[in-house]
Short mmCIF file of C-alpha atoms and ligand atoms in Angstrom, two decimals:
data_model
loop_
_atom_site.label_atom_id
_atom_site.label_comp_id
_atom_site.label_asym_id
_atom_site.label_seq_id
_atom_site.Cartn_x
_atom_site.Cartn_y
_atom_site.Cartn_z
CA MET A 1 155.23 23.44 232.18
CA ASN A 2 153.68 23.58 228.14
CA LEU A 3 150.64 24.84 227.25
CA THR A 4 148.67 21.17 226.66
CA ASP A 5 149.94 19.98 230.28
CA ALA A 6 148.77 23.60 231.54
CA ARG A 7 145.38 23.15 230.07
CA SER A 8 144.51 19.89 232.72
CA LEU A 9 145.54 21.89 235.85
CA SER A 10 142.76 22.45 238.56
CA ALA A 11 142.16 25.60 240.63
CA LYS A 12 143.85 23.32 243.46
CA ASP A 13 146.88 22.63 241.32
CA TRP A 14 146.95 26.58 240.30
CA HIS A 15 146.66 27.30 243.93
CA ALA A 16 149.61 24.67 244.91
CA ARG A 17 151.86 26.48 242.04
CA ALA A 18 150.76 30.10 243.26
CA GLU A 19 152.05 29.32 246.82
CA ALA A 20 154.78 27.79 245.73
CA LEU A 21 156.39 30.78 243.54
CA VAL A 22 159.65 32.47 243.87
CA PRO A 23 158.92 35.40 242.00
CA GLU A 24 161.43 37.37 240.52
CA GLY A 25 160.91 41.15 240.69
CA ARG A 26 164.08 42.65 239.48
CA HIS A 27 165.25 44.37 236.78
CA PHE A 28 167.37 42.34 234.07
CA ILE A 29 170.29 44.36 232.67
CA ASP A 30 172.97 42.47 230.62
CA GLY A 31 171.76 38.95 231.02
CA VAL A 32 171.51 38.79 234.92
CA PHE A 33 168.89 39.98 237.24
CA VAL A 34 169.89 42.97 239.39
CA ASP A 35 168.55 45.39 242.20
CA SER A 36 167.67 48.81 241.40
CA SER A 37 170.62 51.14 241.93
CA ASP A 38 169.44 52.63 244.76
CA GLY A 39 167.92 49.20 246.43
CA ARG A 40 164.20 50.72 246.09
CA THR A 41 161.10 48.30 245.80
CA PHE A 42 157.25 48.67 245.65
CA ASP A 43 154.57 45.90 246.41
CA ASP A 44 152.79 44.33 243.51
CA VAL A 45 149.51 42.77 244.76
CA ASN A 46 146.78 40.43 243.64
CA PRO A 47 144.14 42.40 242.89
CA ALA A 48 141.77 39.24 243.26
CA THR A 49 142.80 38.72 247.12
CA GLY A 50 144.79 42.01 247.96
CA ALA A 51 147.61 39.67 248.62
CA LEU A 52 151.24 40.69 248.21
CA VAL A 53 152.79 39.06 245.20
CA ALA A 54 156.11 40.31 245.06
CA ARG A 55 158.46 43.13 246.01
CA VAL A 56 159.72 44.63 242.62
CA ALA A 57 162.88 46.67 241.83
CA ARG A 58 161.41 50.53 241.63
CA GLY A 59 163.76 51.65 238.72
CA GLY A 60 164.85 55.10 238.14
CA GLN A 61 167.32 56.98 235.78
CA ALA A 62 170.31 55.23 237.03
CA ASP A 63 168.94 51.71 236.02
CA VAL A 64 167.35 52.83 232.60
CA ASP A 65 171.15 54.56 232.17
CA ARG A 66 172.39 51.17 232.84
CA ALA A 67 170.37 49.46 230.98
CA VAL A 68 170.44 51.84 227.83
CA ALA A 69 173.80 51.80 227.56
CA SER A 70 174.23 47.83 227.77
CA GLY A 71 171.90 47.96 224.61
CA LEU A 72 173.77 50.23 222.73
CA GLU A 73 177.27 48.50 223.49
CA HIS A 74 175.91 45.24 222.31
CA PHE A 75 174.12 46.87 219.48
CA ARG A 76 177.27 48.38 218.15
CA SER A 77 179.13 45.45 218.67
CA GLY A 78 176.99 43.83 215.93
CA VAL A 79 176.27 40.69 218.41
CA TRP A 80 172.90 40.34 217.43
CA SER A 81 172.15 43.17 215.08
CA ARG A 82 174.90 41.69 212.57
CA MET A 83 174.43 38.30 213.10
CA ALA A 84 173.72 36.38 210.37
CA PRO A 85 169.70 36.40 209.77
CA ARG A 86 169.05 32.47 209.42
CA GLU A 87 171.31 32.16 213.07
CA ARG A 88 168.46 34.75 214.52
CA MET A 89 165.95 33.10 212.90
CA ASN A 90 166.61 30.05 214.85
CA ILE A 91 166.99 32.28 218.06
CA LEU A 92 163.35 33.45 217.66
CA TYR A 93 162.44 30.26 216.98
CA ARG A 94 163.44 28.47 219.99
CA TYR A 95 162.63 31.61 221.76
CA ALA A 96 158.72 31.03 220.59
CA GLU A 97 159.22 27.19 222.07
CA LEU A 98 160.69 28.19 225.29
CA LEU A 99 157.56 30.53 225.75
CA GLU A 100 155.33 27.75 224.88
CA ALA A 101 157.24 25.45 227.25
CA HIS A 102 156.91 28.04 230.02
CA ALA A 103 153.22 28.32 229.74
CA ALA A 104 152.02 27.66 233.12
CA GLU A 105 154.46 29.91 234.87
CA PHE A 106 153.62 33.19 232.58
CA ALA A 107 149.87 31.83 232.89
CA LEU A 108 150.48 32.25 236.78
CA LEU A 109 152.26 35.55 236.90
CA ASP A 110 149.47 37.36 234.83
CA VAL A 111 147.08 36.07 236.77
CA LEU A 112 148.52 36.99 239.97
CA ASP A 113 149.45 40.31 238.81
CA MET A 114 146.61 41.38 237.12
CA GLY A 115 143.69 39.28 237.96
CA LYS A 116 142.34 37.87 234.90
CA PRO A 117 141.18 34.34 234.39
CA VAL A 118 143.81 31.70 233.86
CA GLN A 119 141.38 30.25 230.99
CA ASP A 120 142.36 33.43 229.27
CA MET A 121 145.93 33.10 229.45
CA LEU A 122 145.84 29.48 227.95
CA SER A 123 143.35 30.35 225.39
CA ALA A 124 144.75 33.79 224.06
CA ASP A 125 147.59 35.01 225.65
CA ILE A 126 150.02 32.55 225.60
CA PRO A 127 149.48 30.86 221.85
CA ALA A 128 149.22 34.70 220.71
CA SER A 129 152.56 35.47 222.53
CA VAL A 130 153.99 31.95 220.98
CA GLU A 131 152.95 32.92 217.40
CA CYS A 132 154.25 36.64 217.90
CA PHE A 133 157.89 35.38 217.95
CA GLN A 134 156.95 33.01 215.10
CA TYR A 135 155.89 35.31 213.03
CA PHE A 136 158.64 37.89 213.51
CA GLY A 137 161.69 35.31 213.68
CA GLU A 138 159.91 34.22 210.14
CA ALA A 139 159.89 37.41 208.85
CA ILE A 140 163.83 38.59 209.48
CA ASP A 141 165.21 37.52 206.24
CA LYS A 142 162.26 39.11 204.35
CA ILE A 143 163.32 42.19 205.18
CA GLU A 144 164.91 43.33 201.53
CA GLY A 145 166.98 46.13 200.62
CA THR A 146 166.30 47.75 197.02
CA VAL A 147 168.31 49.02 194.02
CA THR A 148 166.88 51.47 192.20
CA ASN A 149 166.42 52.28 188.81
CA THR A 150 168.71 55.58 188.51
CA ALA A 151 170.89 57.02 186.24
CA ASP A 152 173.44 55.17 184.07
CA ASP A 153 176.46 56.23 185.88
CA ALA A 154 175.63 55.23 188.93
CA LEU A 155 174.45 52.43 191.27
CA HIS A 156 172.21 53.59 194.10
CA TYR A 157 170.85 50.93 196.38
CA ILE A 158 168.98 51.43 199.94
CA LEU A 159 170.00 49.06 202.84
CA ARG A 160 167.53 48.16 205.66
CA GLN A 161 169.03 49.01 208.78
CA PRO A 162 167.95 48.48 212.19
CA LEU A 163 167.53 51.30 214.79
CA GLY A 164 169.50 51.15 217.90
CA VAL A 165 168.13 50.70 221.38
CA VAL A 166 164.22 50.46 221.19
CA GLY A 167 162.41 51.39 224.30
CA CYS A 168 159.21 49.23 224.52
CA ILE A 169 156.69 50.70 227.20
CA VAL A 170 153.78 48.63 227.80
CA PRO A 171 150.23 48.53 229.57
CA TRP A 172 148.97 46.02 232.03
CA ASN A 173 146.15 44.58 230.51
CA TYR A 174 147.49 42.06 228.01
CA PRO A 175 150.57 41.93 230.01
CA LEU A 176 153.29 39.29 228.22
CA MET A 177 151.23 39.64 224.85
CA MET A 178 151.78 43.31 224.75
CA ALA A 179 155.23 42.62 225.49
CA ALA A 180 155.68 40.62 222.79
CA TRP A 181 154.14 42.53 220.28
CA LYS A 182 156.73 44.97 220.90
CA VAL A 183 159.87 43.18 221.63
CA ALA A 184 159.75 40.60 219.07
CA PRO A 185 159.42 42.80 216.06
CA ALA A 186 162.31 45.16 217.68
CA LEU A 187 164.68 42.28 218.24
CA ALA A 188 163.65 40.76 214.90
CA ALA A 189 165.12 43.66 213.01
CA GLY A 190 168.37 43.49 214.76
CA ASN A 191 167.78 46.10 217.22
CA SER A 192 168.42 45.94 221.53
CA VAL A 193 165.37 46.43 223.74
CA VAL A 194 164.74 47.73 227.05
CA LEU A 195 161.18 46.70 227.89
CA LYS A 196 159.52 48.71 230.81
CA PRO A 197 156.17 46.69 232.08
CA ALA A 198 153.36 48.44 233.58
CA GLU A 199 154.52 48.80 237.28
CA GLN A 200 151.09 46.83 237.82
CA SER A 201 151.62 43.80 235.73
CA PRO A 202 155.74 43.78 236.09
CA LEU A 203 156.27 39.50 236.60
CA SER A 204 155.76 38.14 233.03
CA CYS A 205 158.54 40.52 231.57
CA GLY A 206 161.35 39.37 233.63
CA LEU A 207 160.73 35.94 233.01
CA LEU A 208 160.06 36.92 229.02
CA ALA A 209 163.83 38.68 229.07
CA ARG A 210 165.59 35.77 230.76
CA LEU A 211 164.07 33.14 228.22
CA PHE A 212 165.60 35.21 225.04
CA ILE A 213 168.99 34.29 226.77
CA GLU A 214 168.15 30.83 227.17
CA ALA A 215 167.38 30.75 223.48
CA GLY A 216 170.50 31.61 222.58
CA GLY A 217 170.08 35.48 222.43
CA PRO A 218 173.48 37.30 223.34
CA PRO A 219 173.19 39.16 226.91
CA GLY A 220 172.52 43.17 226.96
CA VAL A 221 170.68 42.82 223.84
CA PHE A 222 167.01 42.32 225.53
CA ASN A 223 166.88 44.60 228.89
CA VAL A 224 164.04 44.91 231.34
CA VAL A 225 163.93 48.14 233.78
CA GLN A 226 160.73 48.17 235.85
CA GLY A 227 159.32 50.79 238.14
CA TYR A 228 156.42 53.50 237.66
CA GLY A 229 155.94 55.70 234.09
CA GLU A 230 157.58 58.69 235.53
CA GLU A 231 160.07 57.31 237.40
CA ALA A 232 161.14 54.38 234.81
CA GLY A 233 159.11 55.46 231.67
CA ALA A 234 160.09 58.90 231.58
CA PRO A 235 163.69 58.57 231.69
CA LEU A 236 163.73 55.83 228.89
CA ALA A 237 161.63 57.84 226.65
CA LEU A 238 163.73 60.80 227.02
CA HIS A 239 166.92 59.01 226.52
CA ASN A 240 168.84 60.42 223.76
CA ASP A 241 170.43 57.37 223.12
CA VAL A 242 167.12 55.41 222.52
CA ALA A 243 166.59 55.51 219.18
CA LYS A 244 162.50 54.62 219.24
CA ILE A 245 159.95 54.43 221.67
CA GLY A 246 157.27 51.87 220.82
CA PHE A 247 154.30 52.61 222.92
CA THR A 248 151.08 51.47 224.26
CA GLY A 249 148.78 53.08 227.06
CA SER A 250 146.21 55.92 227.30
CA VAL A 251 146.03 58.55 224.75
CA GLU A 252 147.15 61.03 227.68
CA ILE A 253 150.44 59.29 228.17
CA GLY A 254 150.86 58.45 224.43
CA LYS A 255 150.82 62.01 223.91
CA GLN A 256 153.60 62.24 226.62
CA MET A 257 155.53 60.10 224.45
CA LEU A 258 156.08 62.46 221.81
CA ILE A 259 156.58 65.83 223.61
CA TYR A 260 159.25 63.19 225.54
CA ALA A 261 160.79 62.98 221.79
CA GLY A 262 160.53 66.36 220.97
CA GLN A 263 162.53 67.23 224.42
CA SER A 264 165.06 64.99 223.81
CA ASN A 265 166.56 63.37 220.46
CA MET A 266 163.59 63.57 218.27
CA LYS A 267 163.26 59.71 218.64
CA ARG A 268 160.96 57.70 216.88
CA VAL A 269 157.37 57.08 218.34
CA THR A 270 154.76 54.90 217.66
CA THR A 271 151.90 54.83 220.25
CA GLU A 272 148.91 52.57 219.96
CA CYS A 273 146.40 53.81 222.64
CA GLY A 274 142.86 53.41 223.42
CA GLY A 275 139.87 53.18 221.84
CA LYS A 276 135.48 53.75 222.19
CA THR A 277 134.52 51.09 219.94
CA PRO A 278 131.42 50.32 218.02
CA GLN A 279 129.65 47.60 217.31
CA ILE A 280 126.62 48.45 214.97
CA ILE A 281 124.20 45.84 214.95
CA MET A 282 121.99 46.80 211.46
CA GLY A 283 118.15 46.06 211.46
CA ASP A 284 118.85 43.31 208.51
CA VAL A 285 121.62 41.46 210.91
CA GLU A 286 121.25 37.73 209.75
CA ASP A 287 121.89 35.66 212.94
CA ILE A 288 120.89 38.51 215.96
CA ASP A 289 121.84 35.99 218.61
CA ARG A 290 125.60 35.47 216.99
CA ALA A 291 125.75 39.12 216.90
CA VAL A 292 124.56 39.50 220.81
CA GLN A 293 127.13 36.76 221.91
CA TYR A 294 130.25 38.23 220.18
CA ALA A 295 129.11 41.97 221.45
CA VAL A 296 128.76 39.67 224.81
CA ASN A 297 132.32 38.83 224.48
CA GLY A 298 133.55 42.24 222.64
CA ILE A 299 133.05 44.31 225.88
CA PHE A 300 132.93 42.05 229.18
CA GLY A 301 136.19 39.55 227.89
CA ASN A 302 139.23 40.28 229.81
CA GLN A 303 137.08 42.46 232.34
CA GLY A 304 136.32 45.06 229.63
CA GLU A 305 139.88 45.82 230.06
CA VAL A 306 140.76 46.02 226.28
CA CYS A 307 141.64 48.73 223.99
CA ASN A 308 139.24 47.77 221.14
CA ALA A 309 136.90 46.68 223.70
CA GLY A 310 133.09 46.73 222.00
CA SER A 311 131.93 49.68 224.29
CA ARG A 312 129.48 51.23 222.34
CA LEU A 313 126.63 49.16 221.24
CA LEU A 314 124.93 51.08 218.30
CA VAL A 315 121.69 48.86 217.39
CA ASP A 316 119.20 49.52 214.99
CA ARG A 317 116.09 51.10 217.09
CA ARG A 318 113.89 48.51 215.43
CA ILE A 319 115.59 45.36 217.54
CA ALA A 320 117.22 47.41 219.68
CA GLU A 321 114.78 46.17 222.95
CA ASP A 322 115.22 42.78 221.66
CA PHE A 323 118.86 42.94 221.23
CA SER A 324 119.52 44.32 224.62
CA GLN A 325 117.20 41.51 226.25
CA ARG A 326 119.28 38.75 224.71
CA PHE A 327 122.24 40.41 225.77
CA THR A 328 121.63 40.68 229.31
CA ALA A 329 120.38 36.88 229.27
CA LEU A 330 123.40 35.60 227.86
CA ALA A 331 125.87 37.69 229.47
CA GLN A 332 124.48 36.64 233.11
CA THR A 333 125.74 33.09 232.63
CA ALA A 334 128.50 34.16 230.36
CA PHE A 335 130.15 36.24 232.45
CA VAL A 336 129.94 35.19 236.35
CA ALA A 337 132.58 36.37 239.07
CA GLY A 338 134.94 34.15 240.10
CA ASP A 339 138.75 33.14 241.50
CA PRO A 340 140.88 33.88 238.55
CA LEU A 341 143.06 30.88 239.31
CA ASP A 342 140.18 28.62 238.77
CA PRO A 343 140.12 27.24 234.70
CA ALA A 344 135.77 28.01 234.89
CA THR A 345 136.09 31.39 235.84
CA THR A 346 135.21 33.72 232.96
CA LEU A 347 135.37 37.15 234.82
CA GLY A 348 138.34 37.83 236.83
CA ALA A 349 139.42 40.73 239.17
CA MET A 350 140.07 44.44 238.01
CA VAL A 351 143.79 45.45 237.67
CA ASN A 352 143.64 47.04 241.14
CA THR A 353 141.27 48.85 243.36
CA GLU A 354 141.66 52.48 241.51
CA GLN A 355 140.37 50.77 238.53
CA GLN A 356 137.79 49.29 240.03
CA LYS A 357 136.81 52.61 241.46
CA ARG A 358 137.27 54.48 238.37
CA VAL A 359 134.89 52.13 236.56
CA LEU A 360 132.40 52.13 239.50
CA GLU A 361 132.89 55.97 239.58
CA TYR A 362 131.82 56.05 235.58
CA ILE A 363 128.90 53.69 236.56
CA ASP A 364 127.41 56.28 238.50
CA ILE A 365 128.16 58.88 236.13
CA GLY A 366 125.88 57.22 233.67
CA ARG A 367 123.41 57.13 235.93
CA GLY A 368 123.24 60.56 236.58
CA GLU A 369 123.38 61.43 233.06
CA GLY A 370 119.82 59.55 232.82
CA ALA A 371 121.02 56.07 231.30
CA GLU A 372 119.28 53.01 232.76
CA VAL A 373 121.48 50.25 234.05
CA ALA A 374 120.15 47.01 232.00
CA MET A 375 122.45 44.58 234.30
CA GLY A 376 125.17 44.84 236.69
CA GLY A 377 125.69 48.14 238.06
CA GLY A 378 127.81 47.08 241.11
CA VAL A 379 130.76 44.85 243.18
CA PRO A 380 129.51 41.30 242.19
CA SER A 381 128.20 39.86 245.65
CA GLY A 382 130.40 37.61 247.49
CA TRP A 383 133.38 39.22 245.41
CA ASP A 384 133.76 42.44 247.88
CA HIS A 385 137.44 41.36 249.16
CA GLY A 386 138.93 41.78 245.41
CA ALA A 387 138.81 44.67 242.61
CA TYR A 388 135.58 43.10 241.07
CA VAL A 389 133.03 44.91 238.70
CA GLU A 390 130.11 43.52 237.59
CA PRO A 391 129.30 43.00 234.12
CA THR A 392 127.07 46.48 233.26
CA LEU A 393 125.32 47.26 230.42
CA PHE A 394 123.64 50.51 229.93
CA THR A 395 120.16 51.33 227.79
CA GLY A 396 118.76 54.66 226.85
CA VAL A 397 122.16 56.15 225.85
CA ASN A 398 123.15 58.82 223.37
CA ASN A 399 126.55 59.49 222.28
CA ASP A 400 126.85 62.97 224.13
CA MET A 401 126.82 61.35 227.20
CA ARG A 402 130.42 60.73 228.91
CA ILE A 403 129.77 56.75 229.08
CA ALA A 404 129.50 56.86 225.49
CA ARG A 405 133.05 59.23 224.84
CA GLU A 406 135.39 58.54 227.29
CA GLU A 407 137.09 55.02 227.67
CA ILE A 408 135.86 53.22 230.63
CA PHE A 409 138.49 50.54 230.46
CA GLY A 410 135.78 47.98 232.53
CA PRO A 411 133.15 45.81 231.91
CA VAL A 412 130.40 48.58 230.73
CA GLY A 413 128.71 48.52 227.53
CA ALA A 414 126.38 51.34 225.92
CA VAL A 415 123.32 50.80 223.84
CA ILE A 416 122.96 53.61 221.90
CA PRO A 417 120.03 53.40 219.29
CA PHE A 418 119.78 55.07 215.53
CA ASP A 419 117.60 54.78 212.85
CA THR A 420 119.19 55.07 209.58
CA PRO A 421 122.91 53.69 208.22
CA GLU A 422 124.12 57.04 207.73
CA GLU A 423 123.28 58.16 211.49
CA ALA A 424 125.39 54.77 212.60
CA VAL A 425 127.99 55.97 210.86
CA GLN A 426 127.98 59.52 212.03
CA ILE A 427 127.82 58.20 215.64
CA ALA A 428 130.73 55.84 215.12
CA ASN A 429 133.01 58.65 214.04
CA ASP A 430 131.54 60.97 216.33
CA SER A 431 134.74 60.07 219.11
CA ILE A 432 138.18 61.24 219.39
CA TYR A 433 139.05 57.32 219.06
CA GLY A 434 139.35 55.25 216.02
CA LEU A 435 140.97 51.71 217.01
CA ALA A 436 138.33 49.47 215.56
CA ALA A 437 134.65 48.43 214.64
CA GLY A 438 131.96 45.84 214.52
CA ILE A 439 129.37 45.74 211.83
CA TRP A 440 126.89 43.21 212.04
CA THR A 441 125.08 42.82 208.79
CA GLY A 442 122.97 40.75 206.30
CA ASN A 443 123.57 43.09 203.32
CA VAL A 444 126.69 42.90 201.60
CA GLY A 445 126.90 46.47 200.00
CA THR A 446 125.93 48.14 203.79
CA ALA A 447 129.21 46.07 205.13
CA HIS A 448 131.42 47.61 202.27
CA ARG A 449 130.54 51.10 202.69
CA LEU A 450 130.20 51.22 206.44
CA ALA A 451 133.62 49.44 206.56
CA ARG A 452 134.93 52.19 204.36
CA ASP A 453 133.40 55.26 205.84
CA ILE A 454 134.20 54.09 209.43
CA GLU A 455 137.35 55.99 210.88
CA ALA A 456 139.15 53.03 212.25
CA GLY A 457 142.32 51.09 212.11
CA VAL A 458 140.60 47.75 212.15
CA ILE A 459 137.11 46.62 210.58
CA TRP A 460 135.11 43.30 211.79
CA VAL A 461 132.28 42.39 209.32
CA ASN A 462 129.90 39.90 211.29
CA CYS A 463 132.53 39.08 213.46
CA PHE A 464 134.89 40.95 216.38
CA ASP A 465 138.10 40.79 217.29
CA HIS A 466 139.09 38.16 214.75
CA GLY A 467 142.83 38.34 213.79
CA ASP A 468 146.10 36.68 213.18
CA MET A 469 149.97 38.75 213.20
CA THR A 470 149.48 39.29 209.56
CA GLN A 471 146.85 41.73 210.48
CA PRO A 472 148.03 45.48 210.86
CA TRP A 473 146.91 46.37 214.32
CA GLY A 474 146.30 50.14 215.59
CA GLY A 475 144.43 53.23 215.49
CA TYR A 476 142.86 55.85 213.41
CA LYS A 477 142.90 59.55 215.18
CA GLN A 478 143.84 59.53 218.78
CA SER A 479 143.97 55.71 218.97
CA GLY A 480 147.65 56.21 218.15
CA ASN A 481 149.56 56.17 215.19
CA GLY A 482 151.50 53.00 214.62
CA ARG A 483 150.61 49.29 213.54
CA ASP A 484 151.39 46.86 215.52
CA LYS A 485 151.51 42.86 214.09
CA CYS A 486 152.08 42.96 210.56
CA PHE A 487 155.08 43.12 208.44
CA GLU A 488 154.96 46.81 208.55
CA SER A 489 155.80 46.52 212.08
CA ILE A 490 159.28 45.02 211.69
CA VAL A 491 159.59 47.58 208.84
CA ALA A 492 159.46 50.39 210.87
CA HIS A 493 161.92 49.13 212.96
CA THR A 494 164.25 49.75 210.64
CA GLN A 495 165.63 52.73 208.81
CA SER A 496 166.74 53.00 205.16
CA LYS A 497 170.42 54.13 204.01
CA SER A 498 170.75 55.16 200.81
CA VAL A 499 174.25 54.15 199.28
CA TRP A 500 175.52 56.08 196.01
CA VAL A 501 178.30 54.58 193.94
CA ASP A 502 179.55 56.48 191.17
CA ILE A 503 180.26 53.94 188.03
CA ALA A 504 180.58 56.28 185.40
CA GLN A 505 184.45 54.87 184.41
CA TYR A 506 185.98 51.63 184.29
P1 LIG B 601 149.14 53.67 230.99
O1 LIG B 601 149.24 54.89 229.89
O2 LIG B 601 148.87 54.00 232.16
O3 LIG B 601 150.18 53.36 230.83
C1 LIG B 601 151.07 52.76 229.95
C2 LIG B 601 152.87 52.54 230.40
O4 LIG B 601 153.11 53.80 230.64
C3 LIG B 601 153.01 51.72 231.67
O5 LIG B 601 154.37 50.88 231.64
C4 LIG B 601 153.10 53.07 232.72
O6 LIG B 601 153.75 52.92 233.69
C5 LIG B 601 153.94 54.30 231.60
N1 LIG B 601 153.57 54.99 231.57
C6 LIG B 601 152.84 56.11 232.39
N2 LIG B 601 153.28 57.23 232.50
C7 LIG B 601 154.58 57.43 231.97
C8 LIG B 601 155.33 58.40 231.57
N3 LIG B 601 155.02 59.75 232.64
N4 LIG B 601 156.21 58.60 231.28
C9 LIG B 601 156.43 57.56 230.63
N5 LIG B 601 156.19 56.40 231.03
C10 LIG B 601 154.97 56.35 231.50
O7 LIG B 601 148.05 53.05 230.58
P2 LIG B 601 147.82 52.11 231.26
O8 LIG B 601 146.69 51.90 232.42
O9 LIG B 601 148.83 51.01 231.73
O10 LIG B 601 146.90 50.64 230.31
C11 LIG B 601 145.76 51.02 229.33
C12 LIG B 601 145.33 51.94 228.44
O11 LIG B 601 146.14 51.32 227.52
C13 LIG B 601 144.06 51.88 227.79
O12 LIG B 601 143.86 53.03 227.35
C14 LIG B 601 144.41 50.75 226.67
O13 LIG B 601 143.06 51.22 225.45
C15 LIG B 601 145.52 51.02 226.15
N6 LIG B 601 145.49 50.07 225.42
C16 LIG B 601 146.21 50.14 223.62
C17 LIG B 601 146.08 49.19 223.48
C18 LIG B 601 145.94 49.05 221.57
O14 LIG B 601 146.58 48.27 221.17
N7 LIG B 601 145.68 50.31 221.13
C19 LIG B 601 146.48 47.83 223.82
C20 LIG B 601 146.18 47.49 225.39
C21 LIG B 601 146.19 48.74 226.08
#
């Protein structure tokens, strides 16, 4: 069912679809779904209810070997890598249409896997994933080589060629969209792909791979190996026939990817990791209610399980109290825990009970550090059967506290007051992270100075979370070393080849 029709479904309709679901949790290798070589599986659980959703193939070395061998064989055959660009473009356009046509299925799978509100899937994740395949489809014949301006007796040109087999290792917070951001540029550039979904959210990636075949993609070019990080992710990242790893996830595992590359074949590695995004609200902000609205959405959207969640609210001390009061007043009605399959729900469950426990522990740490809980701070009443956490705001926070320094990855914001713009920049930059930042000010000079001085890959001025596929997405510092979306990303999935031709004589 397509996006338009899916948007008219009621909670009852979604539950009926969930009941009727026959989930596919096997690997997808060589164009078909297959069990693990050793037959092992793991349980995929709905975090909102604790119910079993699917038994999923638990991949290991043998499955990764099989998927990579298939990818390499089909890469070398040229069936995709040397297909005429226009033909590949048409396949990716059809692919994007098919994603849209299966919107209801994708929405259901991600909601059951990771607990996010179905409305978020329909308004954000799915349209953005469709756009991603459209954008990289359109980019295919824009990749160009160059003829360089060299000596008279030579012709020298540079070819841009695909890399080979690209391993994509993705997290669970936007299961479909994060996979799309990695897979689309890799395929568009002519590579084969082996995708390793997060073990918490495996199901939509299987459907994604199957639809590639329906769109006309050759079997073996896009493979999926399910399983745990250490069992399936590590063999992929250590594989000598994998030319690149595109990773999105935590800083800890991102660093591990670089180590794996060094321990194996020096494969290219791009990482998109965590964040501790500052939203700076200057005293001269023109529309404080608009800033509050974006601040609330920026930390509580997707249950705060967002790499660029605006978790540090740096507010001019003169307006900090007013800001916090407006924030809590709005958030209490805007983000209310509910059934993720109900289109009216704005706050779903955390991805699992471990993540819930981790977030609640951070709330205890904040209390212990002397910060004040201005709202939330526990499990929402009536929702203790699932992995829910109340939207929580701390005030009286300073940037030395752990709740200001560490990525919580949950609905927990911290108000940190500042006195001068210089101090705001100093606090914003006093972090190992540098993914994104928001700036709210009525002064154009202040906006540009802060945008220049803040160490982050993405800056939003008088807005937050805006973007489209033209935008480079990635971090400074330990937020990562790559850029997703944007043309740069497709180029990063190619390598240059220098061809030197002697034309000294006729
Ligand atoms: P994670 O690092 O635990 O896992 C990410 C992926 O790596 C999963 O597929 C996992 O199975 C795999 N993995 C885990 N251990 C591995 C190992 N030893 N070897 C190989 N693979 C391994 O992250 P997560 O908990 O799934 O996701 C949350 C993190 O992702 C947060 O830090 C968040 O900020 C980050 N994130 C970043 C972006 C971005 O664009 N910068 C976007 C989304 C999420």
